[in-house]
mmCIF file of C-alpha atoms (C1' of nucleotides) in Angstrom:
data_model
loop_
_atom_site.group_PDB
_atom_site.id
_atom_site.type_symbol
_atom_site.label_atom_id
_atom_site.label_comp_id
_atom_site.label_asym_id
_atom_site.label_seq_id
_atom_site.Cartn_x
_atom_site.Cartn_y
_atom_site.Cartn_z
ATOM 1 C CA MET E 1274 -1.046 66.355 114.666
ATOM 2 C CA PHE E 1275 -2.089 68.185 117.930
ATOM 3 C CA SER E 1276 -0.768 71.478 119.154
ATOM 4 C CA ASN E 1277 1.413 71.061 122.927
ATOM 5 C CA SER E 1278 -1.271 72.850 124.357
ATOM 6 C CA SER E 1279 -3.918 70.052 123.154
ATOM 7 C CA LYS E 1280 -1.747 67.337 124.251
ATOM 8 C CA TYR E 1281 -1.715 69.127 127.742
ATOM 9 C CA ALA E 1282 -5.472 69.741 127.705
ATOM 10 C CA ILE E 1283 -6.331 65.806 126.778
ATOM 11 C CA LYS E 1284 -3.297 64.603 129.427
ATOM 12 C CA ALA E 1285 -5.135 66.771 131.988
ATOM 13 C CA VAL E 1286 -8.496 66.115 131.364
ATOM 14 C CA LEU E 1287 -8.058 62.360 131.041
ATOM 15 C CA PHE E 1288 -6.251 62.374 134.657
ATOM 16 C CA LEU E 1289 -9.008 64.110 136.124
ATOM 17 C CA ALA E 1290 -11.506 61.391 134.734
ATOM 18 C CA VAL E 1291 -10.024 58.994 136.827
ATOM 19 C CA ASN E 1292 -8.670 60.502 139.933
ATOM 20 C CA SER E 1293 -11.114 63.454 140.482
ATOM 21 C CA SER E 1294 -14.846 63.432 141.152
ATOM 22 C CA GLU E 1295 -17.368 66.224 142.632
ATOM 23 C CA SER E 1296 -16.281 65.341 146.022
ATOM 24 C CA HIS E 1297 -12.928 65.032 145.564
ATOM 25 C CA ARG E 1298 -11.335 67.853 143.823
ATOM 26 C CA ILE E 1299 -7.943 68.234 142.178
ATOM 27 C CA MET E 1300 -5.885 71.324 142.413
ATOM 28 C CA VAL E 1301 -3.474 72.585 139.825
ATOM 29 C CA LYS E 1302 -0.648 72.169 141.671
ATOM 30 C CA ASP E 1303 -1.443 68.356 142.124
ATOM 31 C CA LEU E 1304 -2.458 67.863 138.782
ATOM 32 C CA ALA E 1305 0.459 69.674 137.012
ATOM 33 C CA ALA E 1306 3.201 67.016 138.757
ATOM 34 C CA PRO E 1307 1.615 63.859 137.359
ATOM 35 C CA ILE E 1308 0.903 64.821 134.287
ATOM 36 C CA ASN E 1309 4.365 66.523 133.511
ATOM 37 C CA VAL E 1310 3.197 69.335 132.620
ATOM 38 C CA PRO E 1311 4.305 73.514 133.685
ATOM 39 C CA GLN E 1312 1.979 74.263 136.406
ATOM 40 C CA ALA E 1313 1.475 78.115 135.348
ATOM 41 C CA TYR E 1314 0.769 76.792 131.757
ATOM 42 C CA LEU E 1315 -1.734 74.097 133.035
ATOM 43 C CA ALA E 1316 -3.308 76.606 134.888
ATOM 44 C CA LYS E 1317 -3.980 78.409 132.260
ATOM 45 C CA LEU E 1318 -5.443 76.074 130.005
ATOM 46 C CA LEU E 1319 -7.487 74.658 132.925
ATOM 47 C CA GLN E 1320 -9.412 77.795 132.941
ATOM 48 C CA GLU E 1321 -10.338 77.388 129.015
ATOM 49 C CA LEU E 1322 -11.570 74.465 129.586
ATOM 50 C CA SER E 1323 -13.296 75.492 132.558
ATOM 51 C CA ARG E 1324 -14.490 78.506 130.623
ATOM 52 C CA GLY E 1325 -15.748 76.349 127.452
ATOM 53 C CA GLY E 1326 -17.743 74.022 129.850
ATOM 54 C CA ILE E 1327 -15.118 70.872 129.195
ATOM 55 C CA ILE E 1328 -14.579 70.676 132.960
ATOM 56 C CA SER E 1329 -15.739 72.031 136.338
ATOM 57 C CA SER E 1330 -13.940 73.893 138.962
ATOM 58 C CA LYS E 1331 -14.681 75.525 142.567
ATOM 59 C CA LYS E 1332 -12.790 78.274 143.472
ATOM 60 C CA GLY E 1333 -11.590 79.153 147.257
ATOM 61 C CA PRO E 1334 -10.139 76.526 149.987
ATOM 62 C CA LYS E 1335 -10.740 73.009 149.335
ATOM 63 C CA GLY E 1336 -11.830 73.863 145.597
ATOM 64 C CA GLY E 1337 -9.935 72.560 142.649
ATOM 65 C CA PHE E 1338 -10.838 71.018 139.481
ATOM 66 C CA PHE E 1339 -13.077 68.005 138.855
ATOM 67 C CA LEU E 1340 -15.274 65.882 135.994
ATOM 68 C CA SER E 1341 -18.927 66.427 136.293
ATOM 69 C CA LYS E 1342 -21.420 63.302 134.882
ATOM 70 C CA GLU E 1343 -22.086 66.043 131.958
ATOM 71 C CA ASN E 1344 -18.285 66.931 131.704
ATOM 72 C CA VAL E 1345 -17.344 62.845 130.922
ATOM 73 C CA GLN E 1346 -19.655 63.159 128.315
ATOM 74 C CA TYR E 1347 -17.267 65.164 126.166
ATOM 75 C CA THR E 1348 -14.926 63.836 123.459
ATOM 76 C CA LEU E 1349 -11.487 64.272 122.570
ATOM 77 C CA MET E 1350 -12.290 66.324 119.499
ATOM 78 C CA ASP E 1351 -14.360 68.914 121.940
ATOM 79 C CA ILE E 1352 -11.309 69.510 123.891
ATOM 80 C CA VAL E 1353 -9.223 70.322 120.813
ATOM 81 C CA ASN E 1354 -11.512 72.641 119.740
ATOM 82 C CA VAL E 1355 -11.569 74.542 122.991
ATOM 83 C CA ILE E 1356 -8.093 74.849 123.006
ATOM 84 C CA ASP E 1357 -6.872 75.443 119.584
ATOM 85 C CA GLY E 1358 -10.264 76.351 117.669
ATOM 86 C CA ASN E 1359 -12.431 74.423 115.331
ATOM 87 C CA ASP E 1360 -11.527 72.766 111.801
ATOM 88 C CA LYS E 1361 -8.205 71.454 112.557
ATOM 89 C CA PHE E 1362 -9.005 68.172 111.463
ATOM 90 C CA ASN E 1363 -11.999 68.836 109.191
ATOM 91 C CA SER E 1364 -10.358 70.391 105.818
ATOM 92 C CA CYS E 1365 -7.703 69.094 103.242
ATOM 93 C CA LEU E 1366 -4.523 68.261 104.228
ATOM 94 C CA LEU E 1367 -2.763 70.601 102.020
ATOM 95 C CA SER E 1368 -5.472 73.061 102.580
ATOM 96 C CA LEU E 1369 -7.210 72.781 99.227
ATOM 97 C CA GLU E 1370 -10.531 74.533 98.652
ATOM 98 C CA LYS E 1371 -11.769 72.481 96.063
ATOM 99 C CA CYS E 1372 -10.357 68.996 97.394
ATOM 100 C CA ASN E 1373 -13.779 66.622 97.598
ATOM 101 C CA ALA E 1374 -13.849 62.970 96.572
ATOM 102 C CA ASP E 1375 -14.621 63.422 93.500
ATOM 103 C CA LYS E 1376 -11.718 65.698 92.670
ATOM 104 C CA PRO E 1377 -9.407 64.784 95.555
ATOM 105 C CA CYS E 1378 -6.058 66.409 95.815
ATOM 106 C CA PRO E 1379 -3.205 63.854 95.447
ATOM 107 C CA LEU E 1380 -2.905 62.899 98.979
ATOM 108 C CA HIS E 1381 -6.696 62.930 99.601
ATOM 109 C CA ASP E 1382 -6.836 58.887 99.083
ATOM 110 C CA LEU E 1383 -3.866 58.829 100.723
ATOM 111 C CA ALA E 1384 -4.943 60.084 104.097
ATOM 112 C CA SER E 1385 -8.987 58.731 103.798
ATOM 113 C CA PRO E 1386 -9.618 56.358 105.151
ATOM 114 C CA SER E 1387 -7.495 55.768 107.987
ATOM 115 C CA ARG E 1388 -7.805 59.527 108.328
ATOM 116 C CA SER E 1389 -11.573 59.494 108.657
ATOM 117 C CA LYS E 1390 -11.726 56.796 110.525
ATOM 118 C CA PHE E 1391 -9.125 58.462 113.310
ATOM 119 C CA ILE E 1392 -11.416 61.639 113.034
ATOM 120 C CA GLN E 1393 -14.448 59.870 113.582
ATOM 121 C CA SER E 1394 -12.779 58.413 116.883
ATOM 122 C CA LEU E 1395 -11.943 61.839 118.153
ATOM 123 C CA ASN E 1396 -15.594 62.556 117.834
ATOM 124 C CA GLN E 1397 -16.956 59.538 119.288
ATOM 125 C CA ASN E 1398 -15.222 58.044 122.619
ATOM 126 C CA THR E 1399 -16.265 60.153 124.981
ATOM 127 C CA ILE E 1400 -13.906 61.162 128.117
ATOM 128 C CA ASP E 1401 -16.112 58.831 129.886
ATOM 129 C CA GLU E 1402 -15.491 55.703 128.065
ATOM 130 C CA PHE E 1403 -11.693 56.105 128.104
ATOM 131 C CA SER E 1404 -11.805 56.272 131.831
ATOM 132 C CA ILE E 1405 -13.428 53.021 131.718
ATOM 133 C CA GLN E 1406 -10.904 52.003 129.120
ATOM 134 C CA ILE E 1407 -8.143 52.852 132.046
ATOM 135 C CA GLU E 1408 -9.798 51.588 134.742
ATOM 136 C CA GLN E 1409 -10.029 47.901 133.104
ATOM 137 C CA GLY E 1410 -5.898 47.877 132.510
ATOM 138 C CA LYS E 1411 -6.314 48.423 129.092
ATOM 139 C CA VAL E 1412 -4.823 51.357 128.288
ATOM 140 C CA PHE E 1413 -2.367 53.248 130.806
ATOM 141 C CA LEU E 1414 -2.163 56.441 132.438
ATOM 142 C CA PRO E 1415 1.454 57.193 133.098
ATOM 143 C CA LEU E 1416 1.695 60.951 131.365
ATOM 144 C CA MET G 219 -0.961 67.971 110.506
ATOM 145 C CA PHE G 220 1.471 69.360 108.153
ATOM 146 C CA SER G 221 3.093 72.708 108.798
ATOM 147 C CA ASN G 222 2.279 75.498 106.706
ATOM 148 C CA SER G 223 5.668 74.963 105.254
ATOM 149 C CA SER G 224 5.490 71.549 104.383
ATOM 150 C CA LYS G 225 2.105 71.958 102.233
ATOM 151 C CA TYR G 226 3.618 74.706 100.332
ATOM 152 C CA ALA G 227 6.887 72.432 99.932
ATOM 153 C CA ILE G 228 4.652 69.280 99.205
ATOM 154 C CA LYS G 229 2.564 71.712 96.380
ATOM 155 C CA ALA G 230 5.578 73.316 94.876
ATOM 156 C CA VAL G 231 7.871 69.383 94.679
ATOM 157 C CA LEU G 232 4.393 68.094 93.060
ATOM 158 C CA PHE G 233 3.682 71.013 90.364
ATOM 159 C CA LEU G 234 7.640 70.281 89.654
ATOM 160 C CA ALA G 235 6.936 66.871 88.910
ATOM 161 C CA VAL G 236 4.461 67.030 86.380
ATOM 162 C CA ASN G 237 5.595 70.317 84.705
ATOM 163 C CA SER G 238 9.222 70.767 84.997
ATOM 164 C CA SER G 239 12.056 68.499 83.566
ATOM 165 C CA GLU G 240 15.875 68.542 83.131
ATOM 166 C CA SER G 241 15.290 70.470 80.016
ATOM 167 C CA HIS G 242 12.635 72.494 80.945
ATOM 168 C CA ARG G 243 12.941 74.096 84.141
ATOM 169 C CA ILE G 244 10.670 76.550 86.446
ATOM 170 C CA MET G 245 11.392 80.000 87.863
ATOM 171 C CA VAL G 246 9.861 80.823 91.498
ATOM 172 C CA LYS G 247 8.054 83.412 90.048
ATOM 173 C CA ASP G 248 5.876 80.660 87.646
ATOM 174 C CA LEU G 249 5.791 78.704 90.400
ATOM 175 C CA ALA G 250 4.322 80.365 93.092
ATOM 176 C CA ALA G 251 1.168 81.739 91.093
ATOM 177 C CA PRO G 252 -0.345 78.198 90.158
ATOM 178 C CA ILE G 253 0.447 76.873 93.370
ATOM 179 C CA ASN G 254 -1.042 79.904 95.326
ATOM 180 C CA VAL G 255 2.052 80.463 97.807
ATOM 181 C CA PRO G 256 3.780 83.685 98.467
ATOM 182 C CA GLN G 257 6.665 84.133 95.808
ATOM 183 C CA ALA G 258 8.999 85.106 98.756
ATOM 184 C CA TYR G 259 8.384 82.743 100.993
ATOM 185 C CA LEU G 260 8.290 79.921 98.317
ATOM 186 C CA ALA G 261 11.698 80.564 97.276
ATOM 187 C CA LYS G 262 13.500 80.299 100.400
ATOM 188 C CA LEU G 263 11.887 76.869 100.773
ATOM 189 C CA LEU G 264 12.766 75.968 97.250
ATOM 190 C CA GLN G 265 16.349 76.625 98.447
ATOM 191 C CA GLU G 266 15.801 74.444 101.637
ATOM 192 C CA LEU G 267 14.556 71.408 99.478
ATOM 193 C CA SER G 268 17.251 72.072 97.093
ATOM 194 C CA ARG G 269 20.102 72.073 99.494
ATOM 195 C CA GLY G 270 18.298 69.012 100.881
ATOM 196 C CA GLY G 271 18.506 67.538 97.424
ATOM 197 C CA ILE G 272 14.962 66.658 97.226
ATOM 198 C CA ILE G 273 14.727 69.118 94.183
ATOM 199 C CA SER G 274 17.062 70.692 91.433
ATOM 200 C CA SER G 275 17.985 73.716 90.394
ATOM 201 C CA LYS G 276 20.132 75.861 87.808
ATOM 202 C CA LYS G 277 21.302 79.354 88.378
ATOM 203 C CA GLY G 278 21.076 82.287 86.223
ATOM 204 C CA PRO G 279 19.319 82.780 82.521
ATOM 205 C CA LYS G 280 17.195 80.113 81.157
ATOM 206 C CA GLY G 281 17.998 78.642 85.229
ATOM 207 C CA GLY G 282 15.321 77.574 87.551
ATOM 208 C CA PHE G 283 14.179 74.756 89.520
ATOM 209 C CA PHE G 284 13.346 70.666 88.516
ATOM 210 C CA LEU G 285 12.899 67.238 89.153
ATOM 211 C CA SER G 286 15.610 64.712 88.169
ATOM 212 C CA LYS G 287 15.257 61.143 87.582
ATOM 213 C CA GLU G 288 16.691 60.966 91.190
ATOM 214 C CA ASN G 289 14.654 63.887 92.482
ATOM 215 C CA VAL G 290 11.641 62.029 91.845
ATOM 216 C CA GLN G 291 12.385 58.790 93.998
ATOM 217 C CA TYR G 292 12.200 60.698 97.058
ATOM 218 C CA THR G 293 8.432 60.430 99.671
ATOM 219 C CA LEU G 294 6.810 62.911 101.283
ATOM 220 C CA MET G 295 8.620 62.071 104.116
ATOM 221 C CA ASP G 296 11.337 62.852 102.664
ATOM 222 C CA ILE G 297 10.315 66.731 101.959
ATOM 223 C CA VAL G 298 8.405 67.063 105.512
ATOM 224 C CA ASN G 299 11.889 65.897 107.174
ATOM 225 C CA VAL G 300 13.883 68.467 105.125
ATOM 226 C CA ILE G 301 11.342 71.196 106.189
ATOM 227 C CA ASP G 302 10.120 70.748 109.631
ATOM 228 C CA GLY G 303 12.732 68.208 111.150
ATOM 229 C CA ASN G 304 12.627 64.716 111.473
ATOM 230 C CA ASP G 305 10.459 62.515 113.796
ATOM 231 C CA LYS G 306 6.819 64.661 113.384
ATOM 232 C CA PHE G 307 5.023 62.106 113.056
ATOM 233 C CA ASN G 308 7.398 58.982 114.756
ATOM 234 C CA SER G 309 6.445 59.435 118.104
ATOM 235 C CA CYS G 310 3.008 58.500 120.324
ATOM 236 C CA LEU G 311 0.352 60.895 119.694
ATOM 237 C CA LEU G 312 0.373 62.744 123.459
ATOM 238 C CA SER G 313 4.345 62.417 123.489
ATOM 239 C CA LEU G 314 4.855 60.122 125.857
ATOM 240 C CA GLU G 315 8.047 58.272 126.203
ATOM 241 C CA LYS G 316 6.772 55.463 127.545
ATOM 242 C CA CYS G 317 3.691 54.767 125.081
ATOM 243 C CA ASN G 318 4.499 51.742 122.896
ATOM 244 C CA ALA G 319 2.061 48.677 121.719
ATOM 245 C CA ASP G 320 2.661 46.527 125.294
ATOM 246 C CA LYS G 321 1.570 49.629 127.637
ATOM 247 C CA PRO G 322 0.024 51.679 125.255
ATOM 248 C CA CYS G 323 -1.508 55.084 126.430
ATOM 249 C CA PRO G 324 -5.192 55.986 126.009
ATOM 250 C CA LEU G 325 -5.202 57.304 122.504
ATOM 251 C CA HIS G 326 -2.549 54.424 121.164
ATOM 252 C CA ASP G 327 -5.372 52.135 119.624
ATOM 253 C CA LEU G 328 -7.425 54.803 118.386
ATOM 254 C CA ALA G 329 -4.744 56.219 116.496
ATOM 255 C CA SER G 330 -2.985 52.990 115.449
ATOM 256 C CA PRO G 331 -3.100 51.065 112.627
ATOM 257 C CA SER G 332 -5.110 53.842 110.895
ATOM 258 C CA ARG G 333 -2.020 56.346 111.548
ATOM 259 C CA SER G 334 0.561 53.662 111.188
ATOM 260 C CA LYS G 335 -0.940 53.183 107.886
ATOM 261 C CA PHE G 336 -1.233 56.635 107.089
ATOM 262 C CA ILE G 337 2.395 57.239 108.191
ATOM 263 C CA GLN G 338 3.497 54.479 106.129
ATOM 264 C CA SER G 339 1.981 55.786 103.044
ATOM 265 C CA LEU G 340 4.111 58.658 103.537
ATOM 266 C CA ASN G 341 6.997 56.909 103.705
ATOM 267 C CA GLN G 342 6.623 54.719 100.750
ATOM 268 C CA ASN G 343 4.861 56.257 97.709
ATOM 269 C CA THR G 344 7.685 58.158 95.518
ATOM 270 C CA ILE G 345 7.001 61.457 94.037
ATOM 271 C CA ASP G 346 6.957 59.823 90.594
ATOM 272 C CA GLU G 347 4.177 57.456 91.593
ATOM 273 C CA PHE G 348 1.801 60.635 92.488
ATOM 274 C CA SER G 349 2.845 62.386 89.060
ATOM 275 C CA ILE G 350 1.644 59.092 87.622
ATOM 276 C CA GLN G 351 -1.628 59.023 89.304
ATOM 277 C CA ILE G 352 -1.968 62.844 88.365
ATOM 278 C CA GLU G 353 -1.025 62.400 85.074
ATOM 279 C CA GLN G 354 -4.005 58.981 84.751
ATOM 280 C CA GLY G 355 -6.417 61.381 85.948
ATOM 281 C CA LYS G 356 -6.505 59.765 89.257
ATOM 282 C CA VAL G 357 -6.208 62.482 91.457
ATOM 283 C CA PHE G 358 -6.102 66.437 90.752
ATOM 284 C CA LEU G 359 -3.820 69.375 90.873
ATOM 285 C CA PRO G 360 -5.383 72.791 91.443
ATOM 286 C CA LEU G 361 -3.254 73.556 94.234
ATOM 287 C "C1'" DA X 20 34.054 90.828 78.028
ATOM 288 C "C1'" DT X 21 29.779 93.026 79.325
ATOM 289 C "C1'" DT X 22 24.932 92.829 80.539
ATOM 290 C "C1'" DA X 23 21.061 90.756 82.164
ATOM 291 C "C1'" DA X 24 18.748 86.568 84.360
ATOM 292 C "C1'" DA X 25 17.953 83.575 87.399
ATOM 293 C "C1'" DA X 26 19.226 81.131 91.637
ATOM 294 C "C1'" DT X 27 21.238 81.915 96.144
ATOM 295 C "C1'" DA X 28 22.513 83.620 100.931
ATOM 296 C "C1'" DT X 29 21.265 86.430 104.864
ATOM 297 C "C1'" DG X 30 18.614 89.044 107.726
ATOM 298 C "C1'" DA X 31 14.792 91.948 109.416
ATOM 299 C "C1'" DC X 32 10.009 91.495 110.467
ATOM 300 C "C1'" DA X 33 5.327 89.972 111.763
ATOM 301 C "C1'" DA X 34 2.357 86.777 113.918
ATOM 302 C "C1'" DA X 35 1.502 82.917 116.694
ATOM 303 C "C1'" DA X 36 2.356 79.070 120.196
ATOM 304 C "C1'" DG X 37 4.279 78.447 124.347
ATOM 305 C "C1'" DT X 38 5.704 79.815 129.352
ATOM 306 C "C1'" DC X 39 5.359 82.717 133.240
ATOM 307 C "C1'" DA X 40 4.126 86.021 137.097
ATOM 308 C "C1'" DT X 41 1.158 88.728 139.611
ATOM 309 C "C1'" DA X 42 -3.081 90.963 140.779
ATOM 310 C "C1'" DT X 43 -8.201 90.061 141.910
ATOM 311 C "C1'" DT X 44 -11.919 86.967 142.918
ATOM 312 C "C1'" DT X 45 -14.344 83.339 145.470
ATOM 313 C "C1'" DA X 46 -15.407 80.650 149.632
ATOM 314 C "C1'" DA X 47 -14.227 77.809 153.438
ATOM 315 C "C1'" DG X 48 -13.347 77.619 158.397
ATOM 316 C "C1'" DA X 49 -12.334 79.772 162.419
ATOM 317 C "C1'" DT N 916 -16.083 88.966 160.152
ATOM 318 C "C1'" DC N 917 -11.152 87.579 159.300
ATOM 319 C "C1'" DT N 918 -7.820 84.550 157.198
ATOM 320 C "C1'" DT N 919 -6.669 81.622 154.374
ATOM 321 C "C1'" DA N 920 -6.798 78.899 149.908
ATOM 322 C "C1'" DA N 921 -7.827 78.482 145.468
ATOM 323 C "C1'" DA N 922 -9.480 79.332 140.790
ATOM 324 C "C1'" DT N 923 -9.719 83.136 137.546
ATOM 325 C "C1'" DA N 924 -7.997 87.081 134.711
ATOM 326 C "C1'" DT N 925 -4.820 89.767 132.733
ATOM 327 C "C1'" DG N 926 -0.625 90.918 130.840
ATOM 328 C "C1'" DA N 927 4.776 90.584 130.224
ATOM 329 C "C1'" DC N 928 8.136 87.657 127.647
ATOM 330 C "C1'" DT N 929 10.180 84.059 124.491
ATOM 331 C "C1'" DT N 930 10.421 80.775 121.110
ATOM 332 C "C1'" DT N 931 8.756 79.301 116.818
ATOM 333 C "C1'" DT N 932 6.551 79.940 112.628
ATOM 334 C "C1'" DG N 933 5.431 82.454 108.650
ATOM 335 C "C1'" DT N 934 6.821 86.231 105.575
ATOM 336 C "C1'" DC N 935 9.429 89.782 103.345
ATOM 337 C "C1'" DA N 936 13.484 92.299 100.904
ATOM 338 C "C1'" DT N 937 17.815 92.835 99.423
ATOM 339 C "C1'" DA N 938 22.636 92.177 98.494
ATOM 340 C "C1'" DT N 939 25.209 88.055 96.171
ATOM 341 C "C1'" DT N 940 26.377 84.920 93.309
ATOM 342 C "C1'" DT N 941 26.202 82.091 88.717
ATOM 343 C "C1'" DT N 942 25.517 81.587 83.919
ATOM 344 C "C1'" DA N 943 23.533 82.241 79.044
ATOM 345 C "C1'" DA N 944 23.808 85.080 75.490
ATOM 346 C "C1'" DT N 945 25.401 89.119 72.992
#
DNA sequence: ATTAAAATATGACAAAAGTCATATTTAAGA
DNA sequence: TCTTAAATATGACTTTTGTCATATTTTAAT
């Protein structure tokens, strides 16, 4: 479903959403442990996310990663797009070009609408909304 | 979602379901073209499926691949399990061990129930049922 | 029996995904 | 201004996935 890299990236962003702020930045080494991701690999992913504008960073002493007010408006789909490239979810399950609602492939109706609803969720829910859910104790972070 | 190999395998099995029979076997080269899969690679996949009991084969002249009455009772999940190994779909979206309905990860409710319904479909619908849908013109095969 | 047509087995190779290490750049604080 | 702490850039390396080729085995038909 998600690549390992995307899973790691999502976990990192959610952790930052809850635990970091403009004034309280988090270093790679303090992020890698709690979300259970190899530090060196995570560093690379964070740099991609940073370049992609999904997260913010500050170099040097007292530096680290954090989410700005803008960052927190991105969605899970934005994260996946930066890490894995676009169109991981927008195509036919069998990658058939001619598959559509009029001439569906055998898996089309099996997948849709449950699938399209899922994809919609990836596109709609912001990071901010997730962190609210976490703070309200509705979902849990041990990552 | 599915690996390329699984997509290829699913396409091949569906094609065989509609176009082959015990008495009308289909050779790799006549299967590869219509489903648009590299022949040499498909050959390997068909051998795995055959070893896994998902499809049937006969060597030698007039040989080829086909689906028996038993083969046609398998599901898409069976195909994926043979090709990609088990447990591609049974774990948490973020691969968290402690994620469950009581203590869901942030993506848990987002995914479920749409996701679990999808997985259920993979497990329940038999190849036979798909080929009936195809013959009834409800879904289409240009693969 | 011999031949030819098919799947099967095996393995080489390429491309992509995942992992790790190190040198460079930036910026805070003494 | 110097030192030190952080991200950033780069690239080597490994593993997995995808691809292709070839030799072997089986079996139908002559």
